PDB file of C-alpha atoms in Angstrom:
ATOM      1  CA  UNK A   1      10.731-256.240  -6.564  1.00 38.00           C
ATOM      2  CA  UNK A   2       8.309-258.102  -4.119  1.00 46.00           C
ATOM      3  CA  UNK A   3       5.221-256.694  -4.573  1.00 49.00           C
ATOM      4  CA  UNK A   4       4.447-255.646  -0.673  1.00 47.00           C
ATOM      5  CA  UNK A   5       7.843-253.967  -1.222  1.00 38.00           C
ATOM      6  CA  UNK A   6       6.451-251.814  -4.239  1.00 40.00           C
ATOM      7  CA  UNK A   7       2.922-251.022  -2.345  1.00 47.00           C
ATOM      8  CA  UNK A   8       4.546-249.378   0.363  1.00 46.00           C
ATOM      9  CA  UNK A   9       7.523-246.947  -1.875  1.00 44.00           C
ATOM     10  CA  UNK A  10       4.313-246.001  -3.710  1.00 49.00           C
ATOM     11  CA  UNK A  11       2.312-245.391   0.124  1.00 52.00           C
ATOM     12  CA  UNK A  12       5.236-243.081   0.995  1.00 68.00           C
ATOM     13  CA  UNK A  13       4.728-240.951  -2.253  1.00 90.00           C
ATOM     14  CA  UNK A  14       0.793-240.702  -1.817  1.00 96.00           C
ATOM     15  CA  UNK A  15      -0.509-237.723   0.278  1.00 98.00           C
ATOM     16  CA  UNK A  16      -4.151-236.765   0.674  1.00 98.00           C
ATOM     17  CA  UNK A  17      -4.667-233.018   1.211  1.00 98.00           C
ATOM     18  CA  UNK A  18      -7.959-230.936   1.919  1.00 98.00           C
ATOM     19  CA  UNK A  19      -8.637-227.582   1.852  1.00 98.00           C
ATOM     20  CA  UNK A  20     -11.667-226.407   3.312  1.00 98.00           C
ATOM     21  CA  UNK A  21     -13.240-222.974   3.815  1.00 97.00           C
ATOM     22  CA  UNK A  22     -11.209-221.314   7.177  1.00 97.00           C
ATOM     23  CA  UNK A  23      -9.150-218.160   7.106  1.00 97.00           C
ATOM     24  CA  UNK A  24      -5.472-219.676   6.204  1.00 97.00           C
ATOM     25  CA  UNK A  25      -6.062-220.816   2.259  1.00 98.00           C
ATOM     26  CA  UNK A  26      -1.925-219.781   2.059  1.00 98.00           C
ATOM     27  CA  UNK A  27      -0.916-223.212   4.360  1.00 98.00           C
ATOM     28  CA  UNK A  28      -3.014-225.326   2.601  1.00 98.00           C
ATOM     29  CA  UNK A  29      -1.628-223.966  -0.995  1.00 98.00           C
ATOM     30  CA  UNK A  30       1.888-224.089   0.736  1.00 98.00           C
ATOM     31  CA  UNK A  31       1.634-227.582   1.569  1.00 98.00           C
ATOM     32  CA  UNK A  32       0.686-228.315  -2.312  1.00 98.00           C
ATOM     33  CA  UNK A  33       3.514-226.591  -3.247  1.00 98.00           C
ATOM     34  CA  UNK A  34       5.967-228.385  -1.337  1.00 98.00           C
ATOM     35  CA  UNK A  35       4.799-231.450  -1.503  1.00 98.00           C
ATOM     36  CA  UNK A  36       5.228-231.116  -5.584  1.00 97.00           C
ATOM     37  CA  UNK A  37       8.806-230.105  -4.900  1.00 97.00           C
ATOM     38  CA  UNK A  38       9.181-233.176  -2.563  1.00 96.00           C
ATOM     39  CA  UNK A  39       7.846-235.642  -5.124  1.00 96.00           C
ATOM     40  CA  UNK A  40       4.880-236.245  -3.994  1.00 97.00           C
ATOM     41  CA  UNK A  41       1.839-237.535  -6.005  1.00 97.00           C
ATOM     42  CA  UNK A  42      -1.142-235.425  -4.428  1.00 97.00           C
ATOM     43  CA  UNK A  43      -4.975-235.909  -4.254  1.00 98.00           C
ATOM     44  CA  UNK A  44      -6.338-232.457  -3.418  1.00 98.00           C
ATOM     45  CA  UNK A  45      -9.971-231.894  -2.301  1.00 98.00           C
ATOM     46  CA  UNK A  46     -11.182-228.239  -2.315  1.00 98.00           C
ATOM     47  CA  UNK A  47     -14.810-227.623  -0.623  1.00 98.00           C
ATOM     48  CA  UNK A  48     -16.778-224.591  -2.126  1.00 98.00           C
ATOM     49  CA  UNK A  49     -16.014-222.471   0.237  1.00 98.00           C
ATOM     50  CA  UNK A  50     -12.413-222.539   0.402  1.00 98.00           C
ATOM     51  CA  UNK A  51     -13.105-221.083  -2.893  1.00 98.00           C
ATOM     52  CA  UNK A  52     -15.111-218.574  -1.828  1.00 98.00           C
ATOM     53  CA  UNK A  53     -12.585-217.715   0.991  1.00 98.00           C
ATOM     54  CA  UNK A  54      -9.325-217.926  -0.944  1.00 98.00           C
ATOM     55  CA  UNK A  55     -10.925-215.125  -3.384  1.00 98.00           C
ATOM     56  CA  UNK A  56     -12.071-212.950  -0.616  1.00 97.00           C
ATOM     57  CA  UNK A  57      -8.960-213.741   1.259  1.00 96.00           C
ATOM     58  CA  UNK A  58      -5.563-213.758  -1.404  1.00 97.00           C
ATOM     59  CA  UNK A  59      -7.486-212.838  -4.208  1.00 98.00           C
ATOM     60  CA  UNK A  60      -7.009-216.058  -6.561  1.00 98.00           C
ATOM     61  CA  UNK A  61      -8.501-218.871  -8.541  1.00 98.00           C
ATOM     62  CA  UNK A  62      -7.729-221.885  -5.978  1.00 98.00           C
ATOM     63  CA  UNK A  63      -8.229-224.431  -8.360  1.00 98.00           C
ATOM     64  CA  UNK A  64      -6.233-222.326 -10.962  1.00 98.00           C
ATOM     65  CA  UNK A  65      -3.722-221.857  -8.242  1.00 98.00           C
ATOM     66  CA  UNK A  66      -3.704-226.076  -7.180  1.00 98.00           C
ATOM     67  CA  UNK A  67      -3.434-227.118 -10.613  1.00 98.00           C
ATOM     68  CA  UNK A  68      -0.064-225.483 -11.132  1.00 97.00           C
ATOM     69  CA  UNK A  69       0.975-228.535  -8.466  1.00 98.00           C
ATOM     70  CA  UNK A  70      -1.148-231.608  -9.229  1.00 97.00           C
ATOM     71  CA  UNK A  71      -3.866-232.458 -11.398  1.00 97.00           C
ATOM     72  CA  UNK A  72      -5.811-234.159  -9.289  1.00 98.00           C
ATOM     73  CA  UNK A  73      -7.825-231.857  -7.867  1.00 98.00           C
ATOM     74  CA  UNK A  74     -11.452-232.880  -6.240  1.00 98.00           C
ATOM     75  CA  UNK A  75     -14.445-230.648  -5.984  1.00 98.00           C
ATOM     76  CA  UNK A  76     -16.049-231.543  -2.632  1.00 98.00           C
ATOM     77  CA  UNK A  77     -19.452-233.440  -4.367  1.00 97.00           C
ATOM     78  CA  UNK A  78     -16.834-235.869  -6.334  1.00 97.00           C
ATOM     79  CA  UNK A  79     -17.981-238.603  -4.017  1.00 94.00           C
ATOM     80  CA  UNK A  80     -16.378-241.480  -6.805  1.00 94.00           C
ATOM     81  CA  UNK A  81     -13.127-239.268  -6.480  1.00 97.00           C
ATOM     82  CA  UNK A  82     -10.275-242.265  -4.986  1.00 96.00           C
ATOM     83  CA  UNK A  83     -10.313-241.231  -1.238  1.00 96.00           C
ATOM     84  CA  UNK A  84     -13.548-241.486  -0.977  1.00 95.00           C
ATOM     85  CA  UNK A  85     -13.190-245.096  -0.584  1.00 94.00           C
ATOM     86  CA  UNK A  86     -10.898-246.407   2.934  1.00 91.00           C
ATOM     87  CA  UNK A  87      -9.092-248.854   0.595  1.00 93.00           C
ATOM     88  CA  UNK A  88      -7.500-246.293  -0.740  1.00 95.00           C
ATOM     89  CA  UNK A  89      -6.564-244.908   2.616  1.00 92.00           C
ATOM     90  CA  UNK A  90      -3.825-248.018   2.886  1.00 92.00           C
ATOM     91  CA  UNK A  91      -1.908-246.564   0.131  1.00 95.00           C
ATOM     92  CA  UNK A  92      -0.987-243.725   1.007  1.00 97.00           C
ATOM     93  CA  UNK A  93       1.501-241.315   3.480  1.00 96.00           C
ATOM     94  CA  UNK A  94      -1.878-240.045   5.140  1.00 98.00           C
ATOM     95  CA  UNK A  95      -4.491-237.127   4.991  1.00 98.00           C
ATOM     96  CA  UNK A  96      -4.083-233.733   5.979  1.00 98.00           C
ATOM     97  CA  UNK A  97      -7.016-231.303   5.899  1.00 98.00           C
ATOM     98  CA  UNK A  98      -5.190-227.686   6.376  1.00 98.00           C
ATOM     99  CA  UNK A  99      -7.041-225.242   6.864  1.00 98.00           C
ATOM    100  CA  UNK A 100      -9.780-227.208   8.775  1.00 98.00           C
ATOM    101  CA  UNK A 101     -12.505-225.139   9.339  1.00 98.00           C
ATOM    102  CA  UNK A 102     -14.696-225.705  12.544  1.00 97.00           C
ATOM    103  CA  UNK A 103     -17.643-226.822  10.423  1.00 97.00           C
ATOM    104  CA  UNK A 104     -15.588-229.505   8.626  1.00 98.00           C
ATOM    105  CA  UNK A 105     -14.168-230.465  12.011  1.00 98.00           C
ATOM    106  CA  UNK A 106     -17.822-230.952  13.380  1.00 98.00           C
ATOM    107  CA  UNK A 107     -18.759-233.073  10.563  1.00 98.00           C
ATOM    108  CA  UNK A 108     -15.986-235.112  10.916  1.00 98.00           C
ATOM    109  CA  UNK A 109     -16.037-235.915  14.739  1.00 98.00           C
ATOM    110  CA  UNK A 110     -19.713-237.000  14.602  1.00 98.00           C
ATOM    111  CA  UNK A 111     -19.344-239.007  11.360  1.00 97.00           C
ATOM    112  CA  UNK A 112     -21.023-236.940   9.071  1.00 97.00           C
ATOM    113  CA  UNK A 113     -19.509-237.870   5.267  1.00 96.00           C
ATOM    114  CA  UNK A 114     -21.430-235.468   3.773  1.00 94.00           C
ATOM    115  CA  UNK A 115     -19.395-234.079   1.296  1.00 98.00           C
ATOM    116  CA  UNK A 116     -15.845-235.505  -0.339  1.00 98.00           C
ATOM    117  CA  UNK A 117     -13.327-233.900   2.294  1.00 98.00           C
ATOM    118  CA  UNK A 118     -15.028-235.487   5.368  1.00 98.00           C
ATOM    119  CA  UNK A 119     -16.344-238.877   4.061  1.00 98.00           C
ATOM    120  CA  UNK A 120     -12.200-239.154   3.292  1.00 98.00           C
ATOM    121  CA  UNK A 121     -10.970-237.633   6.548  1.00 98.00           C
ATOM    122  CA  UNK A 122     -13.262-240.237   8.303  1.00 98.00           C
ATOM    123  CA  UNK A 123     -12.198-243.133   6.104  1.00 97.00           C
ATOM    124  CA  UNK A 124      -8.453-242.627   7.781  1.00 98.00           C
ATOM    125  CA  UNK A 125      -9.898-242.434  10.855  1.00 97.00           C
ATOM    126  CA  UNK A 126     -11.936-246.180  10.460  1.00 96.00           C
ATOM    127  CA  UNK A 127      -8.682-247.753   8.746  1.00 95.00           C
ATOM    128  CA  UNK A 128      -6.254-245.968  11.715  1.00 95.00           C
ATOM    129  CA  UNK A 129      -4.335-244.439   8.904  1.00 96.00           C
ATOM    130  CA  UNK A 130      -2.781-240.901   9.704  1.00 98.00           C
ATOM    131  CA  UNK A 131      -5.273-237.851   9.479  1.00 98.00           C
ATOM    132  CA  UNK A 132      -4.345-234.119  10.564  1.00 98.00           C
ATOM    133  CA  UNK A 133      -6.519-231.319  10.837  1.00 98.00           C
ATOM    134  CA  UNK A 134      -4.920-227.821  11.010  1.00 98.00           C
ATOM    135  CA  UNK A 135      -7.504-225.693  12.867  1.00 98.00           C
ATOM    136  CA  UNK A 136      -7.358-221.952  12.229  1.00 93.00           C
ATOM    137  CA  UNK A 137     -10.046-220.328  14.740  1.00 93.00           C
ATOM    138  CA  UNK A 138      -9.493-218.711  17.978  1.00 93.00           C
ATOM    139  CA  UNK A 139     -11.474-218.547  20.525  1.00 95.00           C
ATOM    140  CA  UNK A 140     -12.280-222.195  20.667  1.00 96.00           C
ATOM    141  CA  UNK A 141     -15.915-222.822  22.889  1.00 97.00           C
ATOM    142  CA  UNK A 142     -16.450-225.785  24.531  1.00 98.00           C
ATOM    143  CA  UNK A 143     -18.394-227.331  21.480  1.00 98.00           C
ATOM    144  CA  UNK A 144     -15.415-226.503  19.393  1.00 98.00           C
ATOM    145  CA  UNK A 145     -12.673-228.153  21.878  1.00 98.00           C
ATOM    146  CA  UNK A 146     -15.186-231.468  21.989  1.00 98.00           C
ATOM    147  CA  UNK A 147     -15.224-231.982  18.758  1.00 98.00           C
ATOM    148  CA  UNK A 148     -11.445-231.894  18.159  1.00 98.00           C
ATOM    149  CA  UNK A 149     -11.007-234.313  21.741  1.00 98.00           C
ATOM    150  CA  UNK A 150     -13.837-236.532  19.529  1.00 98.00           C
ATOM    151  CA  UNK A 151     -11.421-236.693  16.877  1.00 98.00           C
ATOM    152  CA  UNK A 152      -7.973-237.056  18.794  1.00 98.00           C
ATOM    153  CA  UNK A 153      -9.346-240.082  21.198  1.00 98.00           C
ATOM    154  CA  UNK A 154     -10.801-241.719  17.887  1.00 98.00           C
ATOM    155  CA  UNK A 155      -6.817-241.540  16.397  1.00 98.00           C
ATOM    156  CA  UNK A 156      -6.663-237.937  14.599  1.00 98.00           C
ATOM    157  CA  UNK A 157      -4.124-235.164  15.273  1.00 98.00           C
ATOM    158  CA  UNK A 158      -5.674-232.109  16.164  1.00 98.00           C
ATOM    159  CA  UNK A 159      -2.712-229.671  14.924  1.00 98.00           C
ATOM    160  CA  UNK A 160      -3.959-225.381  15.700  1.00 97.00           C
ATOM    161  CA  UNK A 161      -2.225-223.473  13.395  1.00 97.00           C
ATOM    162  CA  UNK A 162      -0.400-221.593  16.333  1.00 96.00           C
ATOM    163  CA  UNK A 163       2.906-220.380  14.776  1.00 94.00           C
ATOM    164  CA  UNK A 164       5.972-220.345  17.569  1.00 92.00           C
ATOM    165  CA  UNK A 165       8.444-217.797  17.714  1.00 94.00           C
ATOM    166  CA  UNK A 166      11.587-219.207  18.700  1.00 91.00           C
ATOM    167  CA  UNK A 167      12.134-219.545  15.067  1.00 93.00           C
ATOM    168  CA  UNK A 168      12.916-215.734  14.679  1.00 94.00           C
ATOM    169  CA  UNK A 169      10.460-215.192  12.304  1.00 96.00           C
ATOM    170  CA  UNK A 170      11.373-212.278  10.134  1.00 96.00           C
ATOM    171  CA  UNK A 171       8.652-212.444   7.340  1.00 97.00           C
ATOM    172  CA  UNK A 172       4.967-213.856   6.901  1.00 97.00           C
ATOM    173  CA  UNK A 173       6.583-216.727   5.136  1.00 97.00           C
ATOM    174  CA  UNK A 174       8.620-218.077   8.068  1.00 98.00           C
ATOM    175  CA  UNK A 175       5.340-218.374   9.779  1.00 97.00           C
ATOM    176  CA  UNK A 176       3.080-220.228   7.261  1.00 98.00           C
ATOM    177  CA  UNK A 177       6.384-222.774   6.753  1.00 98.00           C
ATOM    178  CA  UNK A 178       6.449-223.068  10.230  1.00 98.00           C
ATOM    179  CA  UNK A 179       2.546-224.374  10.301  1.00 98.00           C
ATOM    180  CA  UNK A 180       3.015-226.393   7.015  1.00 98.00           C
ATOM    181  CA  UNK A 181       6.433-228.413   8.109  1.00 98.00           C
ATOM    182  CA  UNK A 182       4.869-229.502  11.146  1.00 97.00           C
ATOM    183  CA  UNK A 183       1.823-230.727   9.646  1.00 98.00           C
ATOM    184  CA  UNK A 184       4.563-232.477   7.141  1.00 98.00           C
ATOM    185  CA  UNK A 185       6.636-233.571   9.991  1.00 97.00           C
ATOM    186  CA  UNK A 186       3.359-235.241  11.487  1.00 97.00           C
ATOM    187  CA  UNK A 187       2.995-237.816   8.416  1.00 97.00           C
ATOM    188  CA  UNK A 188       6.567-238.661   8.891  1.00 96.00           C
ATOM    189  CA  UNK A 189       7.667-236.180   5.970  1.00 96.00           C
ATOM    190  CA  UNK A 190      10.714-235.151   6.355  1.00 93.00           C
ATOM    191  CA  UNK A 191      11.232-231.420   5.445  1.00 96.00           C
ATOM    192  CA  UNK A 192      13.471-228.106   6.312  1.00 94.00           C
ATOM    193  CA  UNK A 193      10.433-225.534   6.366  1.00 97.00           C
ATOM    194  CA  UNK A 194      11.456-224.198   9.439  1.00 95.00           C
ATOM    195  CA  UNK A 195      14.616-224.422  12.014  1.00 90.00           C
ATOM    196  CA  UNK A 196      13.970-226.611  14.926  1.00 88.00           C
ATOM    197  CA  UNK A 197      14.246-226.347  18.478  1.00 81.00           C
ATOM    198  CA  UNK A 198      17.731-226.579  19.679  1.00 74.00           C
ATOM    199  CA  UNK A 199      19.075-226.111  23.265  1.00 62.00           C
ATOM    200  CA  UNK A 200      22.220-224.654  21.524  1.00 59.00           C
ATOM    201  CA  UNK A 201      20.101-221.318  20.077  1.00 57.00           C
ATOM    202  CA  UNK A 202      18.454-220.860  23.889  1.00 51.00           C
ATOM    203  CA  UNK A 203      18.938-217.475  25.207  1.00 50.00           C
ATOM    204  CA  UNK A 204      22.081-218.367  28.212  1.00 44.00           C
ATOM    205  CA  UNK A 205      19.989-216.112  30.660  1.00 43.00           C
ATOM    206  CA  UNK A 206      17.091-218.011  30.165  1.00 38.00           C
ATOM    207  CA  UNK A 207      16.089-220.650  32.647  1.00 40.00           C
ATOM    208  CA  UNK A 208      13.721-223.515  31.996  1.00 35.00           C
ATOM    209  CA  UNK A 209      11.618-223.821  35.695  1.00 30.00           C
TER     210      UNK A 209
END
């Protein structure tokens, strides 16, 4: 097989995903665990205080709970881990940081690689490789909604994690599958978290003005 060929079927199996310390641990384990039953090979970067969140939050070991997916897990001061270098970036699917707390969103729009998670995040940004960042925090200030335009006009997706309801949710599930297939669908991974938008499931009394 021609070796460009090979590069990019091992690119489409690569996906970079950070958790970081916001309300929401759940999406970013979700996203590990599909990804695992999707085939993908994962590089997971967990900042100390998703730790610290995910035990106040669900209760669990993150780490414990990551390493039932992948084994390559990163601790957030691993700055020799793989994505902290941009050629690295090349190879794979792309980076998606879910939950991203405001802090780690801050740090990232004014170039700050201070830690593992947002020396990588900005690494896709500089090589124009894919990069999503899931915010979970309501009310957004002004600061807040400049630092995510920062990111967007510099080539990230700024992705809330604002569930919709046309799906008919009827459990917690359907709404954290909802969040995690379209961060998915936003690398180009194809997935069937959640039922998409048809015209066909439209209410017939319901007008679109």
């Amino acid at each position: 097989m021609d070796e460009t060929v090979v590069k990019k079927t091992r690119a489409n199996k690569k996906v970079v995903i950070g958790i970081s310390g916001a309300s929401g641990i759940i999406y970013g384990l979700r996203a590990v665990e599909v990804l695992k039953e999707y085939g993908y090979d994962q590089y997971v970067i967990i900042t100390n205080a998703a730790i610290k969140v995910a035990e106040k939050e669900n209760g669990i070991d993150l780490v414990h709970e990551v390493r039932k997916f992948t084994s390559n897990i990163f601790m957030e001061n691993e700055i020799d881990a793989p994505t902290s270098s941009s050629s690295f970036t090349v190879t794979t699917k792309g980076m998606i940081i879910i939950p991203c707390s405001i802090n780690t969103l801050a740090y990232i729009a004014h170039g700050f690689a201070s830690n593992l998670l947002t020396r990588s995040a900005i690494n896709y940004l500089r090589s124009r490789q894919k990069l999503v960042l899931v915010i979970r925090e309501t009310p957004l200030g002004q600061i807040e909604l400049y630092n995510a335009l920062k990111i967007a006009k510099a080539g990230g997706i700024i992705m809330p994690a604002s569930p919709g309801f046309y799906i008919k949710p009827t459990k917690i599930q359907d709404l954290i599958d909802f969040i995690v297939g379209k961060a998915l669908d936003l690398l180009g991974i194809r997935n069937e978290l959640y039922k998409r938008w048809s015209k066909s499931d439209q209410d017939p009394s319901y007008q679109v003005s």
